GROMACS .gro file of C-alpha atoms in nm:
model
  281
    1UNK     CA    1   4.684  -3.005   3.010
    2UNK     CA    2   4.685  -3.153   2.666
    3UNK     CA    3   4.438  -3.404   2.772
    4UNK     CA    4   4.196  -3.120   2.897
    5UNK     CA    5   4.256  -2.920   2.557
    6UNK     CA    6   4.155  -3.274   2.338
    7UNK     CA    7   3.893  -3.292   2.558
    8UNK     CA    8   3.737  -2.971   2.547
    9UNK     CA    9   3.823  -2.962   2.137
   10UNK     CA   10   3.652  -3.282   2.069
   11UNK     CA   11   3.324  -3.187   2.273
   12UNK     CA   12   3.336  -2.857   2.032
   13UNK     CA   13   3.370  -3.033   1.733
   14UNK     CA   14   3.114  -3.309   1.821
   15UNK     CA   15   2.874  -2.975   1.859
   16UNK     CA   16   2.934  -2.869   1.555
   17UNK     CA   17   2.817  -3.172   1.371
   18UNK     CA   18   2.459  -2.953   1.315
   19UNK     CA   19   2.620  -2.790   1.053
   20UNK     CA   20   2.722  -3.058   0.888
   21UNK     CA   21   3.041  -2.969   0.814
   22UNK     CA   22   3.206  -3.183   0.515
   23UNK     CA   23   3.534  -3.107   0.557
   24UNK     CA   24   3.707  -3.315   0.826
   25UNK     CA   25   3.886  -3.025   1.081
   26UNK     CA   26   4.262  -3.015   1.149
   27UNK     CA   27   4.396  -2.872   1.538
   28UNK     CA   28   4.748  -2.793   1.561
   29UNK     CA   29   4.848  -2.851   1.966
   30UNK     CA   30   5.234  -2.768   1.981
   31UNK     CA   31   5.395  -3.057   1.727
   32UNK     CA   32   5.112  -3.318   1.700
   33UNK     CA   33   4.836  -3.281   1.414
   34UNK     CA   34   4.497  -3.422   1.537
   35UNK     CA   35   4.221  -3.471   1.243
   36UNK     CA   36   3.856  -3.488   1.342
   37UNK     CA   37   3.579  -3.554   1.104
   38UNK     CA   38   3.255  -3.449   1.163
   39UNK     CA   39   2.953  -3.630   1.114
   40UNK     CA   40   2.593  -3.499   0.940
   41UNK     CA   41   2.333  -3.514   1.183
   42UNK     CA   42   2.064  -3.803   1.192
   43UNK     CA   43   1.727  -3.737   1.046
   44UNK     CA   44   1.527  -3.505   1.199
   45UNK     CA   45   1.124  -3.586   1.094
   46UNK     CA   46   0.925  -3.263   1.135
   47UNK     CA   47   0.579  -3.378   1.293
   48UNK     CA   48   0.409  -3.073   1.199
   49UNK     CA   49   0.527  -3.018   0.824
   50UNK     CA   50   0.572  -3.404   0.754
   51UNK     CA   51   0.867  -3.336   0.587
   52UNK     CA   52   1.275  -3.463   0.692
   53UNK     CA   53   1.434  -3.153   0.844
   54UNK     CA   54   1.887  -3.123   0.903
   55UNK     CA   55   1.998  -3.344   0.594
   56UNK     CA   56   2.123  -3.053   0.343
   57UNK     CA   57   2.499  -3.201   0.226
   58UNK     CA   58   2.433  -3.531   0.336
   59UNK     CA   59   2.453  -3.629  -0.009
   60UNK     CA   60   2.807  -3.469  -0.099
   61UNK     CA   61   2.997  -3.482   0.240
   62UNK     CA   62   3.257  -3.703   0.060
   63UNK     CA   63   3.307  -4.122   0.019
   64UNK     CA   64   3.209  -4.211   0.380
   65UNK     CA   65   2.895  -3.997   0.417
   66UNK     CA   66   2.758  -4.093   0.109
   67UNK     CA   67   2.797  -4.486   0.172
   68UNK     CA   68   2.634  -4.399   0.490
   69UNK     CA   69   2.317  -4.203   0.316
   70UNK     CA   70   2.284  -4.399   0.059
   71UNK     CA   71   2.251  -4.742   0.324
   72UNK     CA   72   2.046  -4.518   0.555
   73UNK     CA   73   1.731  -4.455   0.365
   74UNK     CA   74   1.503  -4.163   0.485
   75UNK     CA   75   1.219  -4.333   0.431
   76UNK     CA   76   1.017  -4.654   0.251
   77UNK     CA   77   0.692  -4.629   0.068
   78UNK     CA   78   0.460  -4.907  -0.037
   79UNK     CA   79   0.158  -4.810  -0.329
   80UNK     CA   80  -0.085  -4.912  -0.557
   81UNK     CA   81  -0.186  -4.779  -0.867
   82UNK     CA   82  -0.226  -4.762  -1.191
   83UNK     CA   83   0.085  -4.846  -1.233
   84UNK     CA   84   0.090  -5.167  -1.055
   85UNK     CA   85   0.197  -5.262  -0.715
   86UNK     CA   86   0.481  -5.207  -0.536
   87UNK     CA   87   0.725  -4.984  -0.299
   88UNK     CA   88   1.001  -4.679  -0.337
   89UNK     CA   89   1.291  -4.618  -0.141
   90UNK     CA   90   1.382  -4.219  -0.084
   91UNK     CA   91   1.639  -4.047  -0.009
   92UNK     CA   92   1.608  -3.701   0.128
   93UNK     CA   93   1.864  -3.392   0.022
   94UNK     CA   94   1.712  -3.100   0.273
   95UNK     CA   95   1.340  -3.066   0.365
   96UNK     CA   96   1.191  -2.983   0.057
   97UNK     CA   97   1.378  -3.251  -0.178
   98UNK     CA   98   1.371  -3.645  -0.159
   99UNK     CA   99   1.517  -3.877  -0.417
  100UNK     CA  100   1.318  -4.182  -0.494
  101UNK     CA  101   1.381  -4.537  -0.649
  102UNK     CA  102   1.094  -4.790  -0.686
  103UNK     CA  103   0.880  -5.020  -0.857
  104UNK     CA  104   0.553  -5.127  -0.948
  105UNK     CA  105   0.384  -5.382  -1.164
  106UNK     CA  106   0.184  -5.684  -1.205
  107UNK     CA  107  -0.142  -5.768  -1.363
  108UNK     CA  108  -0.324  -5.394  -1.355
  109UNK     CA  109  -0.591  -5.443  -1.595
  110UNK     CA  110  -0.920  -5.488  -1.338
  111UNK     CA  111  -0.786  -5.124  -1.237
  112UNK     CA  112  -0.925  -4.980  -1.553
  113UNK     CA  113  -1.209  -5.223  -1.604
  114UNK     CA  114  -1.061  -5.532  -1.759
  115UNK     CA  115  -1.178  -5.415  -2.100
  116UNK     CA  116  -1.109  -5.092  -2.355
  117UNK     CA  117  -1.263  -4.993  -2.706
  118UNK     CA  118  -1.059  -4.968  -2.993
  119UNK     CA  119  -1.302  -4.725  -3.209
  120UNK     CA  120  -1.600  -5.019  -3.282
  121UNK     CA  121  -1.401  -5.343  -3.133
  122UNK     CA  122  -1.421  -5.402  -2.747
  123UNK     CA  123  -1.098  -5.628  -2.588
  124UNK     CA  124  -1.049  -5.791  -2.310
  125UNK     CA  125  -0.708  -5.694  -2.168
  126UNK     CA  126  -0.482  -5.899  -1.944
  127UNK     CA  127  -0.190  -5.692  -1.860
  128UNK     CA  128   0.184  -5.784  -1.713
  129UNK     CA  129   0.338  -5.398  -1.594
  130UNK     CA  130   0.674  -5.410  -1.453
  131UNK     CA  131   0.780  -5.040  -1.385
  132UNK     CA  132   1.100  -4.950  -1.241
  133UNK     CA  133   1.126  -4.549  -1.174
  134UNK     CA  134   1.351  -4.311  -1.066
  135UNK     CA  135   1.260  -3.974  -0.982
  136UNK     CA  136   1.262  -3.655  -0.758
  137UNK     CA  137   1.032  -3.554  -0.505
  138UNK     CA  138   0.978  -3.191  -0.461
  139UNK     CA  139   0.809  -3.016  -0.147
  140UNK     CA  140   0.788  -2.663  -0.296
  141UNK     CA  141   0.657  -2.515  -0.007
  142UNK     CA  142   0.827  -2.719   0.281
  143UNK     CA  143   0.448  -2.876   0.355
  144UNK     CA  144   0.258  -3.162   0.269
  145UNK     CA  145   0.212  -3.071  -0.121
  146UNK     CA  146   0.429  -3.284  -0.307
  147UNK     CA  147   0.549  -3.214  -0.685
  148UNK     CA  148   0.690  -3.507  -0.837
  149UNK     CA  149   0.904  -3.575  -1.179
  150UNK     CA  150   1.105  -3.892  -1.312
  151UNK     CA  151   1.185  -4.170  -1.525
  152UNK     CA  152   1.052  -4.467  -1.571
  153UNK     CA  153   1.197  -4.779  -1.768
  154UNK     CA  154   0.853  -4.970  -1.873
  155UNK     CA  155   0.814  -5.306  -1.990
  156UNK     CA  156   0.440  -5.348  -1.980
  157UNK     CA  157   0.278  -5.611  -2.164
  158UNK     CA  158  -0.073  -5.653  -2.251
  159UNK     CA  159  -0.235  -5.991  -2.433
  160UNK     CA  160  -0.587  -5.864  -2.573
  161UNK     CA  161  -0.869  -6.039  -2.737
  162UNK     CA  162  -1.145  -5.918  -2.930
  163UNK     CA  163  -1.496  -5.923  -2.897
  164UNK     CA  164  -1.720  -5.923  -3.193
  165UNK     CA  165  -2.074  -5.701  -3.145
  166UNK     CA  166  -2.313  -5.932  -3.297
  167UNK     CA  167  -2.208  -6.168  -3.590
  168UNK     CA  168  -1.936  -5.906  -3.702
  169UNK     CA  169  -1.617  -5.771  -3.606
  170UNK     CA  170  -1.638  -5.397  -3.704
  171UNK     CA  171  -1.279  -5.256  -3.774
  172UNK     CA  172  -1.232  -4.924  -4.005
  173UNK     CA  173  -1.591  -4.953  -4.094
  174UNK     CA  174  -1.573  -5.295  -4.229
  175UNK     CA  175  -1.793  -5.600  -4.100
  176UNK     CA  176  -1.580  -5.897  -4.070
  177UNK     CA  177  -1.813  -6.219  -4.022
  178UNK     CA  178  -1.658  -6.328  -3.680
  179UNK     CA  179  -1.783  -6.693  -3.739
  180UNK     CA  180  -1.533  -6.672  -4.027
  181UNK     CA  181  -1.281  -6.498  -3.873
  182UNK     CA  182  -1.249  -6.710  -3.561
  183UNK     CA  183  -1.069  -6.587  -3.290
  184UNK     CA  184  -0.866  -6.253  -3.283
  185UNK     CA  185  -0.634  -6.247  -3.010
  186UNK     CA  186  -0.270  -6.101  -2.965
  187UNK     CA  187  -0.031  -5.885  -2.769
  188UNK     CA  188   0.079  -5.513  -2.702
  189UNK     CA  189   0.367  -5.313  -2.558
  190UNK     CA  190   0.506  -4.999  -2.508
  191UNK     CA  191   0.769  -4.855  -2.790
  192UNK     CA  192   0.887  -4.626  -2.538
  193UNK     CA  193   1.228  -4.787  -2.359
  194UNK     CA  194   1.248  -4.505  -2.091
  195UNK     CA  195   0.905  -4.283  -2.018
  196UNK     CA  196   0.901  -3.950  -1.853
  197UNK     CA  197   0.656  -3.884  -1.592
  198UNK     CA  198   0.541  -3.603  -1.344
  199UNK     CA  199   0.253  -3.599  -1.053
  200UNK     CA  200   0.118  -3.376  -0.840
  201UNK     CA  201   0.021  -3.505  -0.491
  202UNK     CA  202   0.030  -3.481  -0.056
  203UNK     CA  203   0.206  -3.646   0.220
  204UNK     CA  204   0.046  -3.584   0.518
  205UNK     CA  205   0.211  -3.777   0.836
  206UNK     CA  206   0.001  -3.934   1.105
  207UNK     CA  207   0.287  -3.994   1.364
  208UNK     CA  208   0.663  -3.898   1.391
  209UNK     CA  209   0.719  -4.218   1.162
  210UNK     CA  210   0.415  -4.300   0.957
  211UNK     CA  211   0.198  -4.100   0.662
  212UNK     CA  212   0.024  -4.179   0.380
  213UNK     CA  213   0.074  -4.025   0.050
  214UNK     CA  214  -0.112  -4.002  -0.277
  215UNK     CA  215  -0.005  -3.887  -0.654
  216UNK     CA  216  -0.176  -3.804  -0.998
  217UNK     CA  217  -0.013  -3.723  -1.336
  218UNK     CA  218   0.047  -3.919  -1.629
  219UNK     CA  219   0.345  -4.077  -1.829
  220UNK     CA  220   0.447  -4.077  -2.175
  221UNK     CA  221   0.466  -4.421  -2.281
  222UNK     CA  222   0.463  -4.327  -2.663
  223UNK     CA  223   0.281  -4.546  -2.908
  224UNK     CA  224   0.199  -4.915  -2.909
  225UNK     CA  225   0.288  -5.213  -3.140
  226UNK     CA  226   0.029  -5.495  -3.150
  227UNK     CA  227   0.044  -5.823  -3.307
  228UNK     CA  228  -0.319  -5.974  -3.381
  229UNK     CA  229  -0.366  -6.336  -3.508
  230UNK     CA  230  -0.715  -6.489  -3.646
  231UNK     CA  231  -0.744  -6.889  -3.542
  232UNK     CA  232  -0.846  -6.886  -3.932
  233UNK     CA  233  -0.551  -6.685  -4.098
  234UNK     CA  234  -0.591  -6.869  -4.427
  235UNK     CA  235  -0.962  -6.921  -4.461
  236UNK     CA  236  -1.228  -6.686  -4.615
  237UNK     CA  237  -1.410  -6.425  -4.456
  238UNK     CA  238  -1.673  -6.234  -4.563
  239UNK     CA  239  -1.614  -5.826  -4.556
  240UNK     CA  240  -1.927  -5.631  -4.566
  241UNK     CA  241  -1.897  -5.215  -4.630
  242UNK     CA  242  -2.121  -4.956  -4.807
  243UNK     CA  243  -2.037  -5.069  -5.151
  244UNK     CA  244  -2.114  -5.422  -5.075
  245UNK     CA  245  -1.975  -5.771  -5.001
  246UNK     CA  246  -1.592  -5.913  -5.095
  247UNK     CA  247  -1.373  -6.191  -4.892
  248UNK     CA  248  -1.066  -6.142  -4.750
  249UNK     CA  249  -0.871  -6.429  -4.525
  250UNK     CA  250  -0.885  -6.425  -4.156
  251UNK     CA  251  -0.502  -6.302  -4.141
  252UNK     CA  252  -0.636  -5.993  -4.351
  253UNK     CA  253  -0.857  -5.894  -4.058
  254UNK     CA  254  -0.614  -5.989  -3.808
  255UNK     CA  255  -0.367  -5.704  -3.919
  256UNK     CA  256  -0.698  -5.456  -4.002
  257UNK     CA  257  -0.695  -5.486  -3.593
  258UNK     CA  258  -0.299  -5.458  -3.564
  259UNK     CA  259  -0.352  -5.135  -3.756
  260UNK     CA  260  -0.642  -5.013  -3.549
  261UNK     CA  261  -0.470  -5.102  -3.226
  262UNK     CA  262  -0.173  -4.887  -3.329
  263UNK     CA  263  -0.337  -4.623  -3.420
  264UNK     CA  264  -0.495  -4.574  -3.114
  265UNK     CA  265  -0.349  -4.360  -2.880
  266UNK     CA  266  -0.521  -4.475  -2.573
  267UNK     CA  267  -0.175  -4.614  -2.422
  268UNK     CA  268   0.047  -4.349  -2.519
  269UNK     CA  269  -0.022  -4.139  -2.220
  270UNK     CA  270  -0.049  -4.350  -1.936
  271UNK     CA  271  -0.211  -4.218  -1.647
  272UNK     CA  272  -0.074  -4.246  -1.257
  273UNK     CA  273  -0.309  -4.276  -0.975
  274UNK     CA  274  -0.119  -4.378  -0.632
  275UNK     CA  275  -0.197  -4.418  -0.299
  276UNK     CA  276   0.008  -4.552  -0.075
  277UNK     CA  277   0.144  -4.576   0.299
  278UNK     CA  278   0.503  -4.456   0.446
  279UNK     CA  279   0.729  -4.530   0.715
  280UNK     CA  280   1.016  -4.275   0.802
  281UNK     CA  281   1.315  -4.354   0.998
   0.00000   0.00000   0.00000
């Protein structure tokens, strides 16, 4: 008889594991205490919505589950973008929020042309982006439209060099003879340590498993310190403006650029553009 109760309470109990109880259950049968623990259930991908359905508590159903959800990933991503290349992990909480942790970097700079103007001085930009990011992923409406929000810890590097437009290097409205000068060349990066983001995007699935996803939005990186050198820091260059001609050294017009690099605010909001492919489990 107490064989046929067990039985009969451990097929209940194993039922009851779609509500994902947390709390492990106690039955009393005359003087012996048996303790079951249920288990959350497995994800459950809806085909329709493309979202994970059945994982609310997963997250906070004590020491065991969480090992268990935190090694069992709901899903990987890879991407490109203007952030670089690279993949997420996520984690989801219910059907409408997924926890992500990812990265992306490497040399970005042919995504936005190779090249930007700082007011009259054009640069050609090689760039080193390594992006970790942690963020949430929001469903607000249980569909494919995706709201997204995070942190990300940049250390982006960019090495520049300028291009003079003619015989001059133009900076602040001064002509710098660039024969004199020599070359300007030097480096950039981010002041920001940790950078807030948030995207808007969609994740529409094309089987039970696989969808694609892409994001916009933007970052803020905050300003930029640059350091410039000229190939001729201590010789003389002539500097042309409206009230005629003086000479300055080449290091002179190397931190004329730092200055105009810095002040330009081209970096400090970073855009995101993503597109990318996922796998659910």
């Amino acid at each position: 008889m107490k064989l046929i109760k067990l039985t009969a309470i451990s097929a209940a109990i194993l039922a009851s594991t779609a509500a994902l109880a947390a709390d492990p259950i106690i039955v009393i049968d005359g003087n012996d205490a048996v303790v079951y623990e249920a288990e959350p259930v497995a994800y459950a991908y809806n085909a329709d919505a493309g979202v994970v359905r059945n994982t609310t508590g997963a997250i906070v159903g004590g020491t065991k589950t969480f090992f268990q959800t935190v090694t069992h990933p709901a899903a990987i991503s890879a991407e490109v973008g203007s952030l670089g290349y690279g993949a997420n992990i996520g984690w989801a909480l219910n059907d409408k929020t997924e926890l992500q942790a990812g990265w992306a970097g490497g040399d970005v700079a042919d995504l936005f042309g190779g090249d930007f103007d700082a007011n009259d001085v054009n640069y050609e930009v090689d760039s080193d982006f390594s992006n970790p990011y942690l963020g949430v992923q929001l469903r607000p409406m249980a569909n494919w439209f995706t709201m997204g929000a995070g942190i990300i810890v940049p250390d982006n590097d960019f090495d520049v060099r300028a291009n003079a437009n003619g015989p001059n290097f133009r900076i602040n409205n001064v002509d710098y003879n660039a024969a004199q000068t020599g070359t300007l060349e030097g480096t950039m990066e981010h002041r920001n340590k940790l950078a807030p983001y948030a995207t808007i995007g969609f994740r529409p699935n094309i089987t039970n498993n696989f969808g694609l996803f892409g994001e916009i939005g933007a970052a803020y990186m905050g300003q930029t310190d640059a350091t410039v050198t000229s190939s001729n820091a201590a010789g003389p260059v002539a500097a042309t403006t409206v009230g005629g001609v003086t000479t300055v050294t080449g290091a002179d017009v190397a931190k004329a650029a730092e200055r105009e690099l810095e002040d330009k605010d081209w970096l400090e909001w970073l855009p995101i553009v993503k597109l990318g492919a996922t796998y659910r489990f």
